[in-house]
XYZ file of C-alpha atoms in Angstrom:
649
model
C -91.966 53.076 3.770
C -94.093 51.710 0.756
C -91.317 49.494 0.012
C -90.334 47.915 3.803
C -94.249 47.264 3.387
C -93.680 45.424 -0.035
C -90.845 43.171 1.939
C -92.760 42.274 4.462
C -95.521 41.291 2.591
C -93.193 38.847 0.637
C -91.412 37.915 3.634
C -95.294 36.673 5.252
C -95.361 35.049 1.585
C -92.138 32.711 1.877
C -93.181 31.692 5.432
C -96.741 30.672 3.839
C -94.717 28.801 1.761
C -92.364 27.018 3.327
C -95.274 25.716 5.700
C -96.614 24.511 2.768
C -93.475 23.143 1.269
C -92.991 21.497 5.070
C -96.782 19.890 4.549
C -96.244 18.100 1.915
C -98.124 20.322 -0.681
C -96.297 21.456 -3.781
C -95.222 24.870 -4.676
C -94.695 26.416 -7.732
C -91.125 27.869 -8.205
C -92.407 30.455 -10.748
C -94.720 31.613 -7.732
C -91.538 32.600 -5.535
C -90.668 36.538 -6.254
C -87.053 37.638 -7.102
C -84.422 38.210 -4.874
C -84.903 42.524 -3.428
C -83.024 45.273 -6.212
C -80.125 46.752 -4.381
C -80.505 49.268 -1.692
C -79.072 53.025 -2.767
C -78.536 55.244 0.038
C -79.911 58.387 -0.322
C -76.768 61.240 -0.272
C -77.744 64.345 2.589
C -78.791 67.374 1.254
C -75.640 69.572 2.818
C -73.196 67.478 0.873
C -75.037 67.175 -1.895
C -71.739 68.857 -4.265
C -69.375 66.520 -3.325
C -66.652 65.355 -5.836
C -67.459 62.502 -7.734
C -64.535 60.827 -6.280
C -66.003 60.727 -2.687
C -69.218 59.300 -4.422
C -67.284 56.539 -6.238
C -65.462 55.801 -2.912
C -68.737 55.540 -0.845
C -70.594 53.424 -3.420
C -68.949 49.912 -2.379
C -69.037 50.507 1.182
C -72.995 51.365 0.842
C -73.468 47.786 -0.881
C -76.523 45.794 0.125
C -76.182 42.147 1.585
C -77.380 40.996 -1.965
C -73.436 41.577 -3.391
C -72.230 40.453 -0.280
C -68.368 39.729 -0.893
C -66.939 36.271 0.477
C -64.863 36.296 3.704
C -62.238 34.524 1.882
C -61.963 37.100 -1.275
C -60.633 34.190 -3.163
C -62.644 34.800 -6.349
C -65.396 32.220 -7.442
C -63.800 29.672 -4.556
C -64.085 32.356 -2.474
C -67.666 33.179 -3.552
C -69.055 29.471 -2.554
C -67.008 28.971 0.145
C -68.755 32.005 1.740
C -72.401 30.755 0.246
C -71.472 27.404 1.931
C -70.865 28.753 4.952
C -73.969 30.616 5.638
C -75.957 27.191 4.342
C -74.327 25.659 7.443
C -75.300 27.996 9.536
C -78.898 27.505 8.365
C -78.599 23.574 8.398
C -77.334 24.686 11.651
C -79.855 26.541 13.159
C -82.588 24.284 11.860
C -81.090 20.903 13.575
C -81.165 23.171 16.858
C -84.723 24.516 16.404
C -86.169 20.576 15.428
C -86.588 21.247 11.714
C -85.909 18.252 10.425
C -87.240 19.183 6.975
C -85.185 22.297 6.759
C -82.263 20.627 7.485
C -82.301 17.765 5.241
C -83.448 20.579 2.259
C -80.133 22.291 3.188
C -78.124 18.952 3.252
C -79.327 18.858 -0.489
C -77.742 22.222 -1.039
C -74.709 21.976 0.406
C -74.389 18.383 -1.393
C -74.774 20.818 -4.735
C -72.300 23.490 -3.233
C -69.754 20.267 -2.325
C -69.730 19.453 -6.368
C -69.248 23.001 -8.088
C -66.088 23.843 -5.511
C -65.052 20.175 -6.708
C -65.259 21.516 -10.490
C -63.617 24.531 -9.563
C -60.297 23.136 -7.992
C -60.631 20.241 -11.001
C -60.935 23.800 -13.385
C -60.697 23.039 -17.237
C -63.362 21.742 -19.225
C -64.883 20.604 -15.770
C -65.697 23.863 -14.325
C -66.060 25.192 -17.879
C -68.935 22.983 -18.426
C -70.489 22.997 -14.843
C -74.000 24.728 -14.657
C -73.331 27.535 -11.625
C -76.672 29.589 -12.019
C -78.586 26.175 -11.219
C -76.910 26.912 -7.432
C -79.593 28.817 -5.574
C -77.847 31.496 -3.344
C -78.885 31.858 0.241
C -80.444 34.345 2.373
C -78.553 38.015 0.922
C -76.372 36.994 -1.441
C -77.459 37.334 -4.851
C -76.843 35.293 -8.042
C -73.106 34.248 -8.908
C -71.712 36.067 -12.017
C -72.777 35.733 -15.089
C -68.545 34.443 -15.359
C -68.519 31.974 -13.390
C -67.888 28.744 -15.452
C -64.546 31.259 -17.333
C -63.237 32.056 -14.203
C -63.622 28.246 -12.526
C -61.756 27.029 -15.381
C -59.270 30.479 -15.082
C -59.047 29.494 -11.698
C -57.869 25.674 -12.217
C -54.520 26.023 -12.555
C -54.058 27.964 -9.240
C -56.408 25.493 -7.280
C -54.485 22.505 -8.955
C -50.972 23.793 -7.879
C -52.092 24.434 -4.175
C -53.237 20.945 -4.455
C -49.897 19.340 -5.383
C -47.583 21.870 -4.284
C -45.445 19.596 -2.507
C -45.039 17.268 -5.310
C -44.575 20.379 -7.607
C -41.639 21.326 -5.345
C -40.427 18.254 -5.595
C -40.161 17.940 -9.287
C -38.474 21.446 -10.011
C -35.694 20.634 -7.210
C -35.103 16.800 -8.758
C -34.919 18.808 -12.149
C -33.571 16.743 -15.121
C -35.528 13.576 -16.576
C -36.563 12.524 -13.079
C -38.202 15.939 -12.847
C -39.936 16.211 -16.341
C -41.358 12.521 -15.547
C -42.307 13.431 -12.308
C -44.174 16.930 -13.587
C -45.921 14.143 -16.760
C -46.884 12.179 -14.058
C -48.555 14.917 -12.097
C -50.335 16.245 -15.146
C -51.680 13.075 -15.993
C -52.989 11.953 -12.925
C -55.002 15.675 -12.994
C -56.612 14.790 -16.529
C -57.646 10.685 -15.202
C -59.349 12.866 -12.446
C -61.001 15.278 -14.624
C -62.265 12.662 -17.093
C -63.604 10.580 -14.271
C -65.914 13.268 -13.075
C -66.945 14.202 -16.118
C -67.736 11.095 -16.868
C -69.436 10.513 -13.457
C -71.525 13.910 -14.782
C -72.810 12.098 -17.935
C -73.993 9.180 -16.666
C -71.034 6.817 -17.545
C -70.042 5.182 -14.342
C -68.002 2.532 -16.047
C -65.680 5.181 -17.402
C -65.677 6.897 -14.545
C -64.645 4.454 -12.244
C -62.038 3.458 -14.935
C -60.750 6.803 -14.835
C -60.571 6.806 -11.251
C -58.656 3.715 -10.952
C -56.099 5.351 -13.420
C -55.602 7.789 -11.321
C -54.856 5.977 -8.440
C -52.803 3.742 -10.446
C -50.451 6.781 -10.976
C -49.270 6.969 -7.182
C -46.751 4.304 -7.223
C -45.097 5.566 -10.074
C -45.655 9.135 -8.663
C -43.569 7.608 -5.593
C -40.817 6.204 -7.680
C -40.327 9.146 -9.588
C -40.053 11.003 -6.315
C -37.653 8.405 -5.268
C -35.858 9.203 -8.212
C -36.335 5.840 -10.232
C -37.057 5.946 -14.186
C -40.477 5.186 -15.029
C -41.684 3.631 -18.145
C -44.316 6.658 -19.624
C -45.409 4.382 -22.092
C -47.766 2.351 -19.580
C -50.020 5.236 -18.556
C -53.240 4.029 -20.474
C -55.249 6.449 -22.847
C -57.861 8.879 -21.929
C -61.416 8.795 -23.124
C -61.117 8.692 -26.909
C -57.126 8.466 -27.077
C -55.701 5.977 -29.009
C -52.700 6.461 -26.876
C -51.600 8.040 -23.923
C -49.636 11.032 -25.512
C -47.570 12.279 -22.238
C -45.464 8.878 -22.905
C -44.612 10.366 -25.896
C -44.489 14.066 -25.471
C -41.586 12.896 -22.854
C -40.258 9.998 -24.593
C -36.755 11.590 -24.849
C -36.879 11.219 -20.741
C -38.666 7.787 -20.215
C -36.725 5.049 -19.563
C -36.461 2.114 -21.486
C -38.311 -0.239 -18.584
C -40.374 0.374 -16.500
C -39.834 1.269 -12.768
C -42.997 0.496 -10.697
C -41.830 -1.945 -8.284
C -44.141 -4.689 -7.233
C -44.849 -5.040 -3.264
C -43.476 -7.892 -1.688
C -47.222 -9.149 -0.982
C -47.792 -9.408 -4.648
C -44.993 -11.412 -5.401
C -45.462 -15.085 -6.185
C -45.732 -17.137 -2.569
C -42.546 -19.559 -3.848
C -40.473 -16.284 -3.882
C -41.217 -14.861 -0.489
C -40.305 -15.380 3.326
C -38.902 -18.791 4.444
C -38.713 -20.267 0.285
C -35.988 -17.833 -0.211
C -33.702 -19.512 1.792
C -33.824 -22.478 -0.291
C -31.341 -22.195 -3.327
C -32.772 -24.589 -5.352
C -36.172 -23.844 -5.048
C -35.575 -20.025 -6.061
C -34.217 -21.058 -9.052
C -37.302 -23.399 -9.940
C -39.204 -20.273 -9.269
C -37.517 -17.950 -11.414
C -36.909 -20.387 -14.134
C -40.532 -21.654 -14.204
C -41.303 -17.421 -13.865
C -39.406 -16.577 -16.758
C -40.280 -19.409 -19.122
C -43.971 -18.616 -18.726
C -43.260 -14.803 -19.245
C -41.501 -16.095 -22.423
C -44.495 -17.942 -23.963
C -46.848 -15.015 -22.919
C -44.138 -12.472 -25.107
C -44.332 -14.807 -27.976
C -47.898 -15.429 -28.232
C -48.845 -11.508 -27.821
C -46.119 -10.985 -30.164
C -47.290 -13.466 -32.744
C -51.262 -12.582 -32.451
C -50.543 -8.926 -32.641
C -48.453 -9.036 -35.789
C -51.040 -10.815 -37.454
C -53.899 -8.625 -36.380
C -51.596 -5.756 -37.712
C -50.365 -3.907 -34.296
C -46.916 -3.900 -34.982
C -46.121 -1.156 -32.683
C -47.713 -3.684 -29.798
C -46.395 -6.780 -31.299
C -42.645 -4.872 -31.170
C -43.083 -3.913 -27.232
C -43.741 -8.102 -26.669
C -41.209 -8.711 -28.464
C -38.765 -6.889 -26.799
C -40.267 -8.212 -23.624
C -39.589 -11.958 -25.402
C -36.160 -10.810 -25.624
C -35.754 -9.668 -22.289
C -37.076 -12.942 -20.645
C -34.514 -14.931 -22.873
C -31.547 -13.015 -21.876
C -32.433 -13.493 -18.350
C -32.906 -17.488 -18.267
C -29.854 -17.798 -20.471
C -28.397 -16.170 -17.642
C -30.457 -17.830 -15.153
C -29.832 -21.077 -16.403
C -25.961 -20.006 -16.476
C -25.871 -19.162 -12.726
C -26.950 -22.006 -11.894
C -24.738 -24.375 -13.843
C -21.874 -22.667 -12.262
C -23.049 -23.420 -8.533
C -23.716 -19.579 -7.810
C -25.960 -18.471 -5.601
C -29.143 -17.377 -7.304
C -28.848 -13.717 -8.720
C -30.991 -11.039 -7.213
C -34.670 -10.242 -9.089
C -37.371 -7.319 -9.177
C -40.941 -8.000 -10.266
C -42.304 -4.976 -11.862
C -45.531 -3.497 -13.123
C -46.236 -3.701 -17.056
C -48.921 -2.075 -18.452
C -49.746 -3.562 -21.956
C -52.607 -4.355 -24.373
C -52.545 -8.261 -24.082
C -54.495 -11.184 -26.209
C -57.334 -12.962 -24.033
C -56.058 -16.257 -24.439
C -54.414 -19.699 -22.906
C -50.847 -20.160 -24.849
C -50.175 -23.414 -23.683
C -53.794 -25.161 -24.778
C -54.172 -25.825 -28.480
C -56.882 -24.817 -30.674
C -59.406 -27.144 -29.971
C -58.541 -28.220 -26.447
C -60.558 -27.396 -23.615
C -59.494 -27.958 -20.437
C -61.550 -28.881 -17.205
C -60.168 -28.818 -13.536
C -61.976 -29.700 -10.964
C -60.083 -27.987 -7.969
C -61.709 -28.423 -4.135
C -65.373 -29.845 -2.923
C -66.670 -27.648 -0.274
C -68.570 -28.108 2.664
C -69.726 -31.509 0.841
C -72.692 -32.803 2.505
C -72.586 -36.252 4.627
C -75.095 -39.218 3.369
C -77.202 -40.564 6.606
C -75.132 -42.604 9.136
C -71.699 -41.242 7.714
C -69.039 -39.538 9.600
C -66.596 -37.161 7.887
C -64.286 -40.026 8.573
C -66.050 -42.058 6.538
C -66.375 -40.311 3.817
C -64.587 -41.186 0.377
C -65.664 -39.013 -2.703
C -64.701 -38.766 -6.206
C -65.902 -36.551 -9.159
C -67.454 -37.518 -12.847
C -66.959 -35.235 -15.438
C -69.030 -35.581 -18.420
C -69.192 -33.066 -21.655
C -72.289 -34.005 -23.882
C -71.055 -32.927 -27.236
C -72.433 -36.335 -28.390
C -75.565 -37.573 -27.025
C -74.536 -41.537 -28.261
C -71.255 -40.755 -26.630
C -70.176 -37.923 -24.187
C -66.906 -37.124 -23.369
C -66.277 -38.581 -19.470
C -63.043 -38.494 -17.404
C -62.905 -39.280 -13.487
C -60.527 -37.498 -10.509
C -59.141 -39.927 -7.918
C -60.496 -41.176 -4.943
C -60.109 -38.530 -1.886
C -60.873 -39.960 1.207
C -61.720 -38.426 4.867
C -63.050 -34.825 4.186
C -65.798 -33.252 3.713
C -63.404 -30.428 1.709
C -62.053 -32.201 -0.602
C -58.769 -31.165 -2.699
C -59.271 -32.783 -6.072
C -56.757 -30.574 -8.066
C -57.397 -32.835 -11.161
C -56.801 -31.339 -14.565
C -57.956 -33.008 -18.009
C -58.610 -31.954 -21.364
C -61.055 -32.672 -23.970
C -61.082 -32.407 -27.696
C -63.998 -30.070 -29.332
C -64.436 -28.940 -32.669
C -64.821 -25.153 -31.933
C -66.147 -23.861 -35.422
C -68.741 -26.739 -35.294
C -72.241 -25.386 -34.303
C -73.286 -28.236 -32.120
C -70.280 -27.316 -29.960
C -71.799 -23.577 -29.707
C -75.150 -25.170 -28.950
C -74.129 -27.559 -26.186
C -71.820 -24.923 -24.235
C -75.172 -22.459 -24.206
C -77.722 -25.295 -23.910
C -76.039 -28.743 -21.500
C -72.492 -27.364 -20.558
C -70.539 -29.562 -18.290
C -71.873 -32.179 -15.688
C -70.049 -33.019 -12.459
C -71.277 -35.780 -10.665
C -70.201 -36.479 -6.906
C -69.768 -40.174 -6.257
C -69.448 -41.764 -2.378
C -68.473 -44.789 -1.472
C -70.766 -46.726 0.545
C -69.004 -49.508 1.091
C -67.843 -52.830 0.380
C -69.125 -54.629 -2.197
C -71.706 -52.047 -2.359
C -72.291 -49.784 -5.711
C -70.935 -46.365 -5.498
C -74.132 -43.540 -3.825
C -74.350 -40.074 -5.904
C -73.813 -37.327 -3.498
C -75.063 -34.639 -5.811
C -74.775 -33.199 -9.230
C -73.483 -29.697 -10.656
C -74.345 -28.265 -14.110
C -71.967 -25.182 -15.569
C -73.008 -23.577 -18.095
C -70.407 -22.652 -20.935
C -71.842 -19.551 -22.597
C -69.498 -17.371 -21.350
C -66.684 -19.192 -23.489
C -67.874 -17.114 -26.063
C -66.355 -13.977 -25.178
C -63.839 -15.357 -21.978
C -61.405 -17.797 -22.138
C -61.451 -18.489 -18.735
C -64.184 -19.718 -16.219
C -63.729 -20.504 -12.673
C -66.344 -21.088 -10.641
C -68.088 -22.526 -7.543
C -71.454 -24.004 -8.434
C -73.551 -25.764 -5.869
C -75.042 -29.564 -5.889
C -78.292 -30.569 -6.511
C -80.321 -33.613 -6.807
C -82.487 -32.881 -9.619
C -84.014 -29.046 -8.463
C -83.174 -29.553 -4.839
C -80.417 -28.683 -3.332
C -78.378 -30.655 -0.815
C -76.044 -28.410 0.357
C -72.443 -28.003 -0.806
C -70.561 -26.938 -3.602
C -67.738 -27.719 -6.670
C -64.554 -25.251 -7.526
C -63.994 -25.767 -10.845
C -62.149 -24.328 -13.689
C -62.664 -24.276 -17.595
C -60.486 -23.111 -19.915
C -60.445 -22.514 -24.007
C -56.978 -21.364 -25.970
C -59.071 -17.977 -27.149
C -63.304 -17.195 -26.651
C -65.102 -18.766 -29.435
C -65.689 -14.977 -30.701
C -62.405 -15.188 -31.601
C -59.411 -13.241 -29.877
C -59.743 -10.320 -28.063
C -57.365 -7.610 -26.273
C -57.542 -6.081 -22.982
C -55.504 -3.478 -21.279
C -53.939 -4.989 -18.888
C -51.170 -4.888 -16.008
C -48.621 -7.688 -15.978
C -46.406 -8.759 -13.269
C -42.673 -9.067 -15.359
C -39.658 -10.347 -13.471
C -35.947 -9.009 -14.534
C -32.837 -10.654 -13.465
C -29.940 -8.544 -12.022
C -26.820 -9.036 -14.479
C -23.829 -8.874 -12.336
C -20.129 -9.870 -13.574
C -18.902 -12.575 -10.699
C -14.935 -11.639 -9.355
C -12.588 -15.153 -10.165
C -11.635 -17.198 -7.638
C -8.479 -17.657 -6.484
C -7.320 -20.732 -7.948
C -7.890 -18.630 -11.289
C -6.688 -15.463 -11.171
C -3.431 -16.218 -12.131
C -4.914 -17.833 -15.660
C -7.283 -14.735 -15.850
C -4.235 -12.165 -15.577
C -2.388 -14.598 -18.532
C -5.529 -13.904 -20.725
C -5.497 -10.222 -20.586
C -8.722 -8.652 -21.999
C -9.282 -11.349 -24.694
C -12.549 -12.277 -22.183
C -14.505 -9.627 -22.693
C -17.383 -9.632 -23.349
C -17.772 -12.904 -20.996
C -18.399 -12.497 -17.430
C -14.870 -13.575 -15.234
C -14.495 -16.880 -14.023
C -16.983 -18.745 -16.570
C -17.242 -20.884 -19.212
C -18.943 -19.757 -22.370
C -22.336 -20.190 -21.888
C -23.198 -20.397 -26.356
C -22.163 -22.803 -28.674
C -19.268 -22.363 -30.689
C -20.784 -24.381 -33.759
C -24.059 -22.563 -33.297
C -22.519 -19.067 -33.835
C -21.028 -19.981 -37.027
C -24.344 -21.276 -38.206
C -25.779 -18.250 -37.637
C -23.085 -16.587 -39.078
C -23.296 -18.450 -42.349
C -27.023 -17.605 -42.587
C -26.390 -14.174 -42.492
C -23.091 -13.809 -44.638
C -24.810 -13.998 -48.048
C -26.883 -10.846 -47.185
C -23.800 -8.738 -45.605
C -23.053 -7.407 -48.840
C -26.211 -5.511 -49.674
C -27.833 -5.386 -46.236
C -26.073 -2.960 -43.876
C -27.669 -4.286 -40.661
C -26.714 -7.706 -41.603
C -23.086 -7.036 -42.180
C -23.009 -5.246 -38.495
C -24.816 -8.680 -37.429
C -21.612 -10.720 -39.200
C -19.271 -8.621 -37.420
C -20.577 -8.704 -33.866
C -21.087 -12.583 -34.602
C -17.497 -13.162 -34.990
C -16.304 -11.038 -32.534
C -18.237 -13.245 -30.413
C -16.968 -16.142 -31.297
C -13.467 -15.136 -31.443
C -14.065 -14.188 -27.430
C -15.872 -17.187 -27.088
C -12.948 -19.399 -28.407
C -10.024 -17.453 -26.663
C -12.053 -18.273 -23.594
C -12.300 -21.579 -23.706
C -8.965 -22.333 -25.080
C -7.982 -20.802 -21.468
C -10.223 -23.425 -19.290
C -8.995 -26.765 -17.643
C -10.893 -30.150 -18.120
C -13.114 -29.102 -14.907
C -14.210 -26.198 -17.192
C -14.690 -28.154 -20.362
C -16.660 -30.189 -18.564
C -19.030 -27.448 -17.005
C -19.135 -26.736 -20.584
C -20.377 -29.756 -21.667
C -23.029 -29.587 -19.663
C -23.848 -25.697 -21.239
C -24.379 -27.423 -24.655
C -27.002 -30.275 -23.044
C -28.494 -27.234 -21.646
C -28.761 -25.467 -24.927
C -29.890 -28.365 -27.063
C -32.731 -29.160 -24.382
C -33.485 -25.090 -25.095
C -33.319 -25.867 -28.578
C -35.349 -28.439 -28.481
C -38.125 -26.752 -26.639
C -38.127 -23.866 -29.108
C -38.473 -26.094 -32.301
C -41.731 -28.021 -30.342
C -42.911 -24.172 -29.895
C -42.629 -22.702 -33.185
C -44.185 -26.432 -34.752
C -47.234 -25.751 -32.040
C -47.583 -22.061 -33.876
C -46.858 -24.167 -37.394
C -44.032 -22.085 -38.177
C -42.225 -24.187 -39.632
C -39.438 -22.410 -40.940
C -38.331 -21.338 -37.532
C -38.534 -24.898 -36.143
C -36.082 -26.217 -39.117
C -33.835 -23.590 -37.572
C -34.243 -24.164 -34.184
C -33.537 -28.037 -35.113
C -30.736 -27.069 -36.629
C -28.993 -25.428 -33.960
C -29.628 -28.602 -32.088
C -28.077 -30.773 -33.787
C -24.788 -27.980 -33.971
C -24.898 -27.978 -30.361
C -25.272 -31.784 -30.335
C -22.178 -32.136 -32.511
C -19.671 -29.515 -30.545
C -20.930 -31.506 -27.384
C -19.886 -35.145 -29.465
C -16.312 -33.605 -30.049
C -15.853 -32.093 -26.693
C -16.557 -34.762 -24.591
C -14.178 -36.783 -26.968
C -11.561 -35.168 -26.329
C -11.823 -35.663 -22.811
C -11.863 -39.035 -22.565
């Protein structure tokens, strides 16, 4: 009796309280008394000598509400699912009875109950490091055990399988490397999720959000490992103080050699989608003007990285380099022969990439001023009317700035300018630092107001160029003004440096590649009696070709390389594989008619264009070694083009 008294005297305590607490008056925590000691039955006097196993067997069964078990007996999981529960009911109950307060308090509990059963199905370090006595139990249940973070991080791997059973499945039926990618892939996407709420926990919302994205990242390669396409390992980006992402190599031995993440057909470039495919000639602009950008990027990543001292990056762009050139040799090949144009995949590459513009030198900055928008009409003009043109000016000299002018573009009040021009600037010079943080560009709209009249300023636009100094690329839309008014309207424009005036800098990013399906063509008819006379001396060659390299040019190469083919092992099997070639290569064409000979003609033009273009490259990058090769070749390919064409005159 004394101690239902002591209850109820607390109980009259916590509803003091809570109409305190629902006042808006404060209450000390430390005030509030302790959850009740467990009840203990008393055991009746008769049976007071019964066997100790009847006692043990009665004990649970006589448990108090305070070690109430949860309805779902599924451990810890099971303990907060049961706690949430009963907080429902009380948010519950409180939304029916009008207690706003109350409700909104429990809200905040169950909000706290929502995070530690996300750290238990995350488990690991997660759960492990998730604070479960700061969870305040409800009405009789008592305090979780003292175990809780072990067994949430015990508990992990059974609430991670349940999640991804189906995909778990799937792996151990697909079995072989499909299967171990699949089961990487799986793991992976678990630790991205992980990191990102621990992350999230500490305060570090960019990493967290980073993390996330990873994660999501992960479910188109997820779905073409499931579809049982190889998938390049090697991409999946590094967790929080990795220097690389070590399930690429832990399954190296099953990762393919490219990667396999297939690009939608939304993402694809708009000259290679819908109607534009049905134009031949147009699809192979595309995927020639594709593949020689692709190119340049390789080289320059390749070339940057090797000197910053990546050569493990500066390889992979290499062998990307590599890549693109097979597949516009073969490109280019296609199309010389009249074929229709091979069939392509873009894909998703995940690499660490210089910030920079390849194809503007070291002190060029370029300016493009791209569309006018909603450009505002002077007083008595119609849109008709109106006829605008933009001033450029860069004020790295005050005695004399740097101006260029787009064309006239009459009758809009959107404008499309698309003018592009560049301007010299002395990046290590310290007035050029100055005037990008201090002037930065000026763009001054000119109108026409008619004849014999001087040209009317619309409005002027100032951009700032500070953020050249860590990005190499600015595009934005800045609005006109006449002094510090504004008169409505605004300038797209574009500015771009070779590399930020801090100097290079990497990023991880993902990179839209495009590879070329190599396919060997079947002879035509007129040919296949010629092809059955040659036997297997073409192979090597695709059927019903012409060679598609330069005779004169192999044994250049070959002669560069014989000197070292006695001490060099690598270099002999290069001598070998050269001659083969050109063996192949000279059986083939001693089988093709004049029409041939003269498709192959134009393969040599072809190649010393190609030539050509690589020697201006590598000159750009001052290499010069490489462009004294390069020339070389050209004139080889020049010279078997002089005596082929002779001969068929």
């Amino acid at each position: 009796t004394e101690e239902a008294l002591e209850l109820l005297r607390v109980h009259r305590q916590f509803d003091e309280a809570v109409k305190a607490v629902q006042g808006g008056e404060t209450v000390d925590p430390d005030d509030v008394p302790g959850p009740p000691p467990p009840l203990t039955p008393k055991p009746p006097a008769p049976q007071a000598a019964q066997p100790p196993q009847q006692q043990q067997q009665q004990q649970p069964a006589a448990q108090p509400a305070a070690a109430k078990p949860s309805a779902s007996g599924g451990g810890l999981a099971g303990e907060l699912a049961a706690r949430q529960a009963a907080y429902k009911q009380l948010q519950t109950k409180a939304q029916e009875a009008g207690d706003s307060g109350k409700a909104r308090r429990m809200g905040r509990i169950l909000s706290q109950y929502a995070e530690a059963v996300a750290a238990v199905r995350a488990g690991g370090p997660t759960a492990a490091g998730y604070d479960f006595s700061s969870l305040p139990p409800p009405p009789g249940f008592g305090p979780l055990p003292a175990a809780a973070p072990a067994a949430a991080a015990k508990s992990a791997g059974s609430s991670g399988a349940s999640a991804g059973a189906a995909a778990a499945a799937a792996a151990t039926a697909m079995g072989g490397k499909a299967g171990a990618q699949l089961r990487v892939l799986m793991q992976r996407q678990q630790q991205y999720k992980l990191a990102a709420v621990q992350a999230k926990r500490t305060g570090d919302m960019a990493t967290a959000k980073r993390m996330l994205g990873y994660a999501r990242g992960c479910e188109p390669m997820l779905q073409a490992a499931q579809a049982g396409l190889p998938v390049d390992l090697a991409q999946l980006p590094p967790l929080p103080g990795e220097s690389a992402a070590p399930a690429a190599a832990a399954a190296a031995p099953a990762a393919a050699p490219s990667a396999a993440v297939i690009c939608e057909v939304s993402e694809l470039p708009k000259e290679l989608q819908g109607n534009a495919l049905k134009d031949p000639e147009a699809v192979y602009d595309a995927l020639e003007k594709t593949l020689k950008e692709k190119l340049a990027l390789a080289e320059e990543n390749a070339r940057r990285f090797k000197s910053m001292g990546q050569i493990a990056t500066a390889d992979r762009w290499a062998k990307l380099g590599r890549s693109a050139t097979a597949d516009l040799d073969y490109l280019l090949g296609q199309r010389r022969l009249k074929r229709p144009p091979p069939k392509f995949n873009f894909i998703w590459q995940s690499v660490s990439a210089v910030r920079c513009n390849p194809d503007l030198g070291e002190n060029t900055l370029e300016v493009k001023v791209l569309n006018g928008i909603s450009l505002p009409l002077p007083e008595g003009f119609k849109e008709s009317d109106l006829e605008t043109q933009v001033k450029i000016e860069l004020p790295i000299s005050t005695e004399s700035p740097l101006t260029q002018s787009t064309g006239w573009v009459k009758a809009s009040a959107n404008p499309s300018y698309d003018f592009a021009t560049r301007f010299e600037v002395n990046r290590k010079a310290r007035s050029t630092a100055r005037v990008f943080k201090t002037r930065g560009l000026k763009f001054d709209v000119m109108y026409r107001r008619g004849f014999l009249k001087k040209d009317g300023l619309l409005g002027s636009a100032t951009m700032k160029l500070e953020d050249l100094e860590t990005q190499c690329t600015l595009h934005r839309g800045i609005d006109l003004m006449d002094g510090r008014k504004a008169v409505g309207g605004r300038l797209e424009v574009q500015v771009r440096l070779r590399e930020p005036l801090s100097g290079a800098q990497t990023d991880q990013v993902r990179e839209q590649w495009l590879l070329i399906e190599h396919t060997n063509q079947e002879l035509p008819p007129s040919r296949q009696a010629s092809a059955s006379r040659a036997g297997g001396s073409r192979a090597g060659h695709p059927q019903g070709s012409v060679p598609e390299s330069s005779a004169y040019v192999l044994q250049y190469e070959i002669s560069l390389l014989k000197p070292h083919a006695g001490t060099n092992s690598k270099a002999a099997e290069a001598v070998r594989g050269l001659e083969q070639r050109l063996a192949q290569h000279k059986q083939l064409l001693a089988n093709c008619g004049e029409a041939e000979k003269r498709q192959y003609c134009s393969v040599l033009q072809q190649l010393s264009a190609t030539y050509a273009q690589h020697a201006k490259s590598a000159l750009q990058e001052k290499d010069r070694g490489k462009a004294e090769k390069f020339l070389k070749k050209k004139k080889e390919a020049d010279r078997e083009f002089q005596d082929v064409s002779s001969r068929l005159r």
